[in-house]
Amino acid sequence: MADQMQLYEVFIRSRRGLDHKHVGSLHADDAIQALEYARDVYTRRGEGVSIWVVASRDITASQESDCESFYDPLDDKPYRHAAMYALPEGVDSL
Amino acid sequence: MDKRVALVPGEQTFQARIDAEEKIEPKDWMPEKYRQNLIRQISQHAHSEVIGEQPEGNWITRAPSLERKAILMAKVQDEAGHGLYLYAATETLGITREELIDRLHTGASKYASIFNYPSLTWADIGAIGWLVDSAAIVNQVSLQNTSYGPYARAMVRICKEESFHQRQGYNIMMTLMNGSQVQRDMAQDALDRWWWPSLMMFGPHDGESAHSAQSMKWKIKRRSNDDLRQQFVDQAVQQAEAIGLVVPDPDLQWDDARGHYDFGAIDWEEFERVISGNGPCNRQRLAHHKRAHREGAWVREAMAVHEAKQRLSNEDVA
Ligand SMILES: [Fe+2]
Ligand SMILES: [Fe+2]
């Protein structure tokens, strides 16, 4: 077990000012190595200006199968959207 | 000697990035003053989102219908979220949430002065959503291009959520204006009280603004106070007229040559009085925040204890 490499998730910021986006994963012995592998695997053509690596086991994820009960109370609130409120004649910039 | 030699290498790269419209990210080198300036501005923005929940929260239990109540709760919930996005963005600059809250409580850090006015009638909820959120949006849209990456991205997220806020407020005003004389008077009275404080939200005139020049050079701010205020007035006057409200400013007049509305003088003495702690509700707003924070202490402690316990029992299993 101990000599098995760990799984890392790789996130890349393609341009300054943008969010890091998930691009894939890889195996490495530690975080620094994961960063170097990520550079070699995912940014050979200038795809990014910044890389984050996160050990996959440190990610807590919601389950798609729980979708209905997890998001349920959020779906029945049309009033959260601006489109629900009609504007009077002559008003457009609101 | 070339002047640029005096610059530390980091500072040259920094200013070059800003000049090229590139974002500064948390791990980049930045001048200490840029960092402090951002901490001041973003945390003030965060505090405003949170303190702003108070005048609106005041009417949740008294909303005139179940639907209006649900809408107002959804709006106030959004504002809490905005506070969170902005506190998190401030924390990327190397300051803790506890320090930020502490600065609010000691008065070292400010929040938007408009929230020191009371919400006296249901129409005030309309006026706040329509005017205060509109003014905030005008400012926030310009800040989507601010130079600090986490702040700019928080602004994009917030602006998306804001449009429903101003619409629901305007919708309350519109509904009242379509109602009885008493309801129309109530709407007009709310506009009369919120109009001038809304104009003050944009801060002092450009010539007198303490932080403006440096903030513009660093692109923390993108448009001047007066510029933003003018845009707000131009929009709001049209919106007021469309539903039969009268803007309480005898000097208000369309200026054909400028292509903008001219408007009367702002009472800067009132602005100074309210910002320095002597508005109608300053003490109440801070006292309420402190009490809520104090009363929540046991929840934070219980969560920390629970987390420690979980960690111990997980270690036992392993
Ligand atoms: Fe907000
Ligand atoms: Fe809002």
Coordinates of C-alpha atoms and ligand atoms in Angstrom, one line a residue:
Chain A
M1 CA 0.0 0.0 0.0
A2 CA 2.6 2.5 1.2
D3 CA 4.6 2.5 -2.1
Q4 CA 1.5 3.3 -4.2
M5 CA 1.5 6.8 -5.6
Q6 CA -1.3 9.1 -4.7
L7 CA -4.0 10.6 -7.0
Y8 CA -3.9 14.4 -7.5
E9 CA -6.5 16.6 -9.2
V10 CA -5.1 19.3 -11.4
F11 CA -6.5 22.8 -11.8
I12 CA -5.2 25.4 -14.3
R13 CA -5.6 29.1 -14.6
S14 CA -5.4 29.7 -18.3
R15 CA -5.1 33.5 -18.0
R16 CA -4.5 35.9 -15.1
G17 CA -7.9 37.0 -13.7
L18 CA -9.7 33.8 -14.5
D19 CA -10.6 31.0 -12.1
H20 CA -8.6 27.9 -11.9
K21 CA -10.4 25.1 -13.9
H22 CA -10.3 21.4 -13.3
V23 CA -8.4 19.7 -16.2
G24 CA -7.8 16.2 -15.0
S25 CA -5.8 14.1 -12.6
L26 CA -2.5 12.3 -12.3
H27 CA -0.4 10.1 -9.9
A28 CA 2.6 11.4 -7.9
D29 CA 4.5 10.7 -4.8
D30 CA 4.0 14.1 -3.3
A31 CA 2.5 17.5 -4.1
I32 CA 5.7 19.1 -5.6
Q33 CA 6.1 16.1 -7.9
A34 CA 2.5 16.4 -8.8
L35 CA 3.0 20.0 -9.7
E36 CA 5.9 19.2 -12.0
Y37 CA 4.0 16.3 -13.6
A38 CA 1.0 18.6 -14.1
R39 CA 3.3 21.1 -15.8
D40 CA 4.6 18.4 -18.2
V41 CA 1.3 16.7 -18.8
Y42 CA -1.2 19.6 -19.0
T43 CA 0.7 22.8 -20.0
R44 CA 3.0 21.8 -22.8
R45 CA 1.4 24.4 -25.2
G46 CA 1.1 27.4 -22.9
E47 CA -2.3 26.3 -21.5
G48 CA -1.8 28.0 -18.2
V49 CA -0.1 30.6 -16.1
S50 CA -0.8 28.9 -12.7
I51 CA -1.4 25.3 -11.6
W52 CA -3.1 24.0 -8.4
V53 CA -2.8 20.4 -7.4
V54 CA -5.0 18.9 -4.7
A55 CA -4.8 15.4 -3.3
S56 CA -8.0 13.7 -4.6
R57 CA -8.7 12.2 -1.1
D58 CA -8.9 15.7 0.3
I59 CA -11.8 16.5 -1.9
T60 CA -15.3 16.2 -0.4
A61 CA -17.9 16.0 -3.2
S62 CA -21.6 16.0 -3.4
Q63 CA -23.2 12.9 -4.9
E64 CA -25.1 13.2 -8.2
S65 CA -27.4 10.5 -7.0
D66 CA -28.5 12.7 -4.1
C67 CA -29.2 15.5 -6.5
E68 CA -33.0 15.7 -5.9
S69 CA -33.0 15.9 -2.2
F70 CA -29.8 18.0 -2.0
Y71 CA -31.0 20.8 -4.3
D72 CA -34.7 20.4 -3.9
P73 CA -35.5 23.5 -1.9
L74 CA -33.7 25.7 -4.4
D75 CA -35.8 24.9 -7.4
D76 CA -39.1 26.4 -6.5
K77 CA -38.1 30.0 -6.1
P78 CA -38.7 31.8 -9.4
Y79 CA -38.7 35.1 -7.5
R80 CA -34.9 34.8 -7.3
H81 CA -34.7 35.7 -11.0
A82 CA -35.0 39.2 -12.3
A83 CA -37.2 38.0 -15.2
M84 CA -40.1 37.4 -12.8
Y85 CA -40.6 41.2 -12.3
A86 CA -42.3 43.0 -15.2
L87 CA -41.1 46.6 -16.0
P88 CA -43.4 49.4 -16.9
E89 CA -43.4 51.1 -20.3
G90 CA -40.3 53.3 -20.9
V91 CA -38.0 51.6 -18.3
D92 CA -35.2 49.4 -19.7
S93 CA -32.1 49.9 -17.7
L94 CA -33.0 48.0 -14.6
Chain B
M1 CA 20.3 58.5 -12.6
D2 CA 17.4 56.7 -14.1
K3 CA 14.4 57.0 -11.7
R4 CA 13.3 53.5 -12.3
V5 CA 16.4 52.1 -10.6
A6 CA 14.8 53.2 -7.3
L7 CA 11.9 50.8 -7.8
V8 CA 12.2 47.3 -6.4
P9 CA 12.0 44.7 -9.1
G10 CA 8.7 43.5 -7.9
E11 CA 7.2 46.9 -8.1
Q12 CA 8.0 47.3 -11.8
T13 CA 6.4 44.0 -12.7
F14 CA 3.5 44.9 -10.5
Q15 CA 2.8 48.3 -12.1
A16 CA 3.5 46.9 -15.6
R17 CA 0.8 44.2 -15.0
I18 CA -1.7 46.8 -13.8
D19 CA -1.0 49.0 -16.8
A20 CA -1.5 46.1 -19.2
E21 CA -4.9 45.5 -17.6
E22 CA -3.8 42.2 -16.1
K23 CA -5.1 41.0 -12.7
I24 CA -3.0 40.8 -9.6
E25 CA -3.4 37.4 -7.9
P26 CA -3.0 36.5 -4.2
K27 CA 0.5 35.1 -4.4
D28 CA 1.9 37.9 -6.6
W29 CA 4.2 40.5 -5.1
M30 CA 2.3 43.6 -4.3
P31 CA 3.1 46.9 -2.6
E32 CA 2.1 46.9 1.1
K33 CA -0.1 50.0 0.5
Y34 CA -1.9 48.2 -2.3
R35 CA -2.6 45.3 0.0
Q36 CA -3.8 47.6 2.9
N37 CA -5.9 49.7 0.5
L38 CA -7.6 46.6 -0.8
I39 CA -8.2 45.2 2.7
R40 CA -9.8 48.5 3.6
Q41 CA -12.0 48.7 0.5
I42 CA -13.1 45.1 0.2
S43 CA -13.8 44.6 3.9
Q44 CA -15.8 47.8 4.0
H45 CA -17.8 46.4 1.1
A46 CA -18.3 43.1 3.0
H47 CA -19.4 44.8 6.2
S48 CA -21.9 46.9 4.1
E49 CA -23.5 43.7 2.7
V50 CA -23.9 42.3 6.2
I51 CA -25.0 45.5 8.1
G52 CA -27.4 46.2 5.1
E53 CA -29.4 43.1 6.2
Q54 CA -30.6 45.0 9.2
P55 CA -32.9 47.6 7.7
E56 CA -34.4 45.0 5.4
G57 CA -34.6 42.3 8.0
N58 CA -36.7 44.7 10.1
W59 CA -39.6 44.1 7.7
I60 CA -39.4 40.3 7.0
T61 CA -42.0 39.5 9.7
R62 CA -44.2 42.4 8.6
A63 CA -44.1 41.9 4.8
P64 CA -47.6 42.5 3.4
S65 CA -48.0 39.1 1.9
L66 CA -46.4 35.6 2.0
E67 CA -44.9 36.2 -1.4
R68 CA -43.3 39.5 -0.5
K69 CA -42.0 37.8 2.6
A70 CA -40.4 35.0 0.7
I71 CA -38.9 37.5 -1.8
L72 CA -37.4 39.6 0.9
M73 CA -36.0 36.6 2.7
A74 CA -34.4 35.5 -0.6
K75 CA -32.9 39.0 -1.0
V76 CA -31.5 39.2 2.5
Q77 CA -30.1 35.7 2.1
D78 CA -28.3 36.9 -1.1
E79 CA -26.8 39.8 0.8
A80 CA -25.4 37.5 3.5
G81 CA -23.8 35.5 0.6
H82 CA -22.3 38.6 -0.8
G83 CA -20.8 39.4 2.6
L84 CA -19.3 35.9 2.6
Y85 CA -17.8 36.2 -1.0
L86 CA -16.2 39.5 0.0
Y87 CA -14.8 38.4 3.4
A88 CA -13.3 35.4 1.6
A89 CA -11.7 37.7 -1.0
T90 CA -10.3 39.9 1.7
E91 CA -8.8 36.9 3.5
T92 CA -6.7 36.1 0.4
L93 CA -4.8 39.2 1.4
G94 CA -3.5 37.7 4.6
I95 CA -6.0 38.9 7.2
T96 CA -8.3 36.7 9.3
R97 CA -12.1 36.9 9.6
E98 CA -11.7 37.6 13.3
E99 CA -9.6 40.6 12.7
L100 CA -12.0 42.0 10.1
I101 CA -15.0 41.6 12.5
D102 CA -12.9 43.1 15.2
R103 CA -12.2 46.2 13.1
L104 CA -15.9 46.6 12.4
H105 CA -16.7 46.4 16.1
T106 CA -14.1 48.9 17.2
G107 CA -15.1 51.3 14.4
A108 CA -11.7 51.1 12.7
S109 CA -13.5 49.8 9.6
K110 CA -16.5 51.5 8.1
Y111 CA -19.5 50.2 6.2
A112 CA -21.9 52.1 3.8
S113 CA -23.4 55.0 5.7
I114 CA -26.8 54.5 4.0
F115 CA -27.5 51.6 6.3
N116 CA -27.5 54.0 9.3
Y117 CA -30.9 55.3 8.2
P118 CA -34.1 53.6 9.5
S119 CA -36.6 51.6 7.5
L120 CA -39.8 53.2 8.7
T121 CA -42.5 51.8 6.4
W122 CA -43.0 49.0 3.9
A123 CA -42.3 51.4 1.1
D124 CA -38.7 51.8 2.5
I125 CA -38.1 48.2 1.5
G126 CA -39.1 49.2 -2.1
A127 CA -36.9 52.3 -2.0
I128 CA -33.9 50.3 -0.6
G129 CA -34.1 47.6 -3.2
W130 CA -34.6 50.1 -6.0
L131 CA -32.3 52.9 -5.1
V132 CA -29.7 51.4 -2.7
D133 CA -29.2 48.3 -4.7
S134 CA -29.2 50.2 -8.0
A135 CA -26.5 52.5 -6.6
A136 CA -24.5 49.5 -5.4
I137 CA -24.8 47.9 -8.8
V138 CA -23.6 50.9 -10.7
N139 CA -20.5 50.8 -8.5
Q140 CA -20.1 47.0 -8.6
V141 CA -20.4 46.8 -12.4
S142 CA -17.4 49.1 -12.6
L143 CA -15.5 47.0 -10.1
Q144 CA -15.8 43.8 -12.2
N145 CA -12.7 45.3 -13.9
T146 CA -10.8 46.0 -10.6
S147 CA -7.2 45.0 -10.7
Y148 CA -7.3 42.4 -7.9
G149 CA -8.4 39.0 -9.3
P150 CA -10.4 37.6 -6.3
Y151 CA -12.3 40.9 -5.9
A152 CA -13.1 41.2 -9.6
R153 CA -14.4 37.6 -9.7
A154 CA -16.5 38.2 -6.5
M155 CA -18.0 41.2 -8.3
V156 CA -19.0 39.2 -11.3
R157 CA -20.8 36.7 -9.2
I158 CA -22.5 39.4 -7.1
C159 CA -23.6 41.5 -10.1
K160 CA -25.4 38.4 -11.5
E161 CA -27.4 38.1 -8.3
E162 CA -28.1 41.8 -7.9
S163 CA -30.5 42.4 -10.8
F164 CA -33.4 40.6 -9.0
H165 CA -32.7 42.9 -5.9
Q166 CA -33.4 46.2 -7.7
R167 CA -36.3 44.7 -9.7
Q168 CA -38.1 43.5 -6.6
G169 CA -37.6 46.9 -5.0
Y170 CA -38.9 48.8 -8.0
N171 CA -41.8 46.4 -8.2
I172 CA -42.8 47.2 -4.7
M173 CA -42.7 51.0 -5.6
M174 CA -44.7 50.3 -8.8
T175 CA -47.3 48.3 -6.9
L176 CA -47.7 51.1 -4.3
M177 CA -47.9 53.7 -7.0
N178 CA -50.8 51.8 -8.6
G179 CA -52.6 51.6 -5.3
S180 CA -54.5 54.1 -3.1
Q181 CA -53.6 57.7 -2.4
V182 CA -52.2 56.5 1.0
Q183 CA -50.0 54.0 -0.7
R184 CA -48.8 56.5 -3.3
D185 CA -47.9 58.9 -0.5
M186 CA -46.0 56.2 1.3
A187 CA -43.9 55.5 -1.7
Q188 CA -43.2 59.1 -2.3
D189 CA -42.3 59.6 1.3
A190 CA -39.8 56.7 1.1
L191 CA -38.2 58.2 -2.0
D192 CA -38.0 61.6 -0.3
R193 CA -36.0 60.1 2.6
W194 CA -33.8 57.7 0.6
W195 CA -32.9 59.8 -2.4
W196 CA -30.2 62.0 -1.0
P197 CA -28.5 59.3 1.1
S198 CA -28.4 57.2 -2.1
L199 CA -26.5 60.0 -3.9
M200 CA -24.1 60.1 -1.0
M201 CA -23.3 56.4 -1.4
F202 CA -20.9 57.3 -4.1
G203 CA -18.7 59.2 -1.7
P204 CA -17.2 62.7 -1.8
H205 CA -16.8 64.7 -5.0
D206 CA -13.7 63.7 -7.0
G207 CA -11.6 66.6 -5.9
E208 CA -12.2 65.7 -2.2
S209 CA -11.9 62.0 -2.2
A210 CA -9.1 60.9 0.1
H211 CA -8.2 57.6 -1.5
S212 CA -9.2 58.1 -5.1
A213 CA -6.0 59.1 -7.0
Q214 CA -3.9 56.2 -5.9
S215 CA -6.8 53.8 -6.2
M216 CA -7.3 54.8 -9.8
K217 CA -3.6 54.4 -10.6
W218 CA -3.7 50.9 -9.1
K219 CA -7.0 50.3 -10.8
I220 CA -8.6 49.3 -7.5
K221 CA -11.3 51.8 -8.5
R222 CA -12.1 52.2 -12.2
R223 CA -14.5 55.1 -12.4
S224 CA -14.7 58.3 -10.3
N225 CA -17.3 58.9 -7.7
D226 CA -18.9 61.7 -9.6
D227 CA -19.0 59.7 -12.8
L228 CA -20.8 56.8 -11.1
R229 CA -23.2 59.1 -9.3
Q230 CA -24.2 60.8 -12.6
Q231 CA -25.0 57.5 -14.2
F232 CA -27.1 56.5 -11.2
V233 CA -29.1 59.8 -11.3
D234 CA -29.7 59.5 -15.1
Q235 CA -31.2 56.0 -14.7
A236 CA -33.1 56.6 -11.5
V237 CA -34.8 59.8 -12.6
Q238 CA -36.2 58.1 -15.7
Q239 CA -37.4 55.2 -13.5
A240 CA -39.1 57.5 -11.0
E241 CA -40.9 59.3 -13.7
A242 CA -42.2 56.1 -15.3
I243 CA -44.2 55.3 -12.2
G244 CA -45.2 58.8 -11.2
L245 CA -42.8 59.5 -8.4
V246 CA -41.2 62.9 -8.0
V247 CA -37.5 63.1 -7.3
P248 CA -37.1 65.5 -4.3
D249 CA -34.7 67.9 -5.9
P250 CA -35.9 71.3 -7.1
D251 CA -32.6 71.8 -9.1
L252 CA -33.0 68.6 -11.1
Q253 CA -33.0 69.4 -14.8
W254 CA -32.1 67.7 -18.0
D255 CA -29.0 69.3 -19.6
D256 CA -29.1 68.9 -23.3
A257 CA -25.5 70.0 -23.9
R258 CA -24.1 67.5 -21.4
G259 CA -26.6 64.8 -22.2
H260 CA -27.1 64.3 -18.4
Y261 CA -29.3 65.5 -15.6
D262 CA -28.0 68.4 -13.5
F263 CA -28.8 67.9 -9.9
G264 CA -28.8 70.0 -6.7
A265 CA -26.0 70.3 -4.0
I266 CA -25.5 67.3 -1.7
D267 CA -25.6 68.1 2.0
W268 CA -22.0 67.0 2.9
E269 CA -22.4 68.0 6.5
E270 CA -25.0 65.3 6.9
F271 CA -22.8 62.9 5.1
E272 CA -19.9 63.7 7.5
R273 CA -22.2 63.5 10.5
V274 CA -23.6 60.0 9.6
I275 CA -20.2 58.6 8.5
S276 CA -18.6 59.7 11.7
G277 CA -21.1 57.8 13.8
N278 CA -24.0 60.2 14.4
G279 CA -26.6 59.1 11.9
P280 CA -30.0 58.0 13.1
C281 CA -29.1 54.3 13.6
N282 CA -25.3 54.0 13.8
R283 CA -25.2 52.8 17.4
Q284 CA -28.1 50.4 16.9
R285 CA -26.6 48.8 13.8
L286 CA -23.2 48.1 15.6
A287 CA -24.8 47.0 18.8
H288 CA -27.0 44.6 17.0
H289 CA -24.0 43.1 15.1
K290 CA -22.0 42.8 18.3
R291 CA -24.9 41.1 20.1
A292 CA -25.5 38.6 17.2
H293 CA -21.8 37.8 17.1
R294 CA -21.7 37.3 20.8
E295 CA -24.8 35.1 20.8
G296 CA -23.4 33.0 18.0
A297 CA -20.2 32.3 20.0
W298 CA -21.5 29.0 21.5
V299 CA -22.3 27.7 18.0
R300 CA -18.7 28.4 16.8
E301 CA -17.3 26.7 19.9
A302 CA -19.6 23.7 19.6
M303 CA -18.5 23.3 16.0
A304 CA -14.9 23.4 16.9
V305 CA -15.3 20.8 19.6
H306 CA -17.3 18.6 17.3
E307 CA -14.6 18.8 14.7
A308 CA -11.9 18.0 17.2
K309 CA -13.9 15.0 18.4
Q310 CA -14.5 13.7 14.9
R311 CA -10.8 14.0 14.1
L312 CA -9.8 12.0 17.2
S313 CA -12.2 9.2 16.5
N314 CA -11.1 9.0 12.9
E315 CA -7.5 8.7 14.1
D316 CA -8.6 5.9 16.5
V317 CA -10.1 4.0 13.6
A318 CA -6.9 4.4 11.5
Ligands
FE1 FE -25.3 42.8 -2.2
FE2 FE -28.3 43.6 -3.3

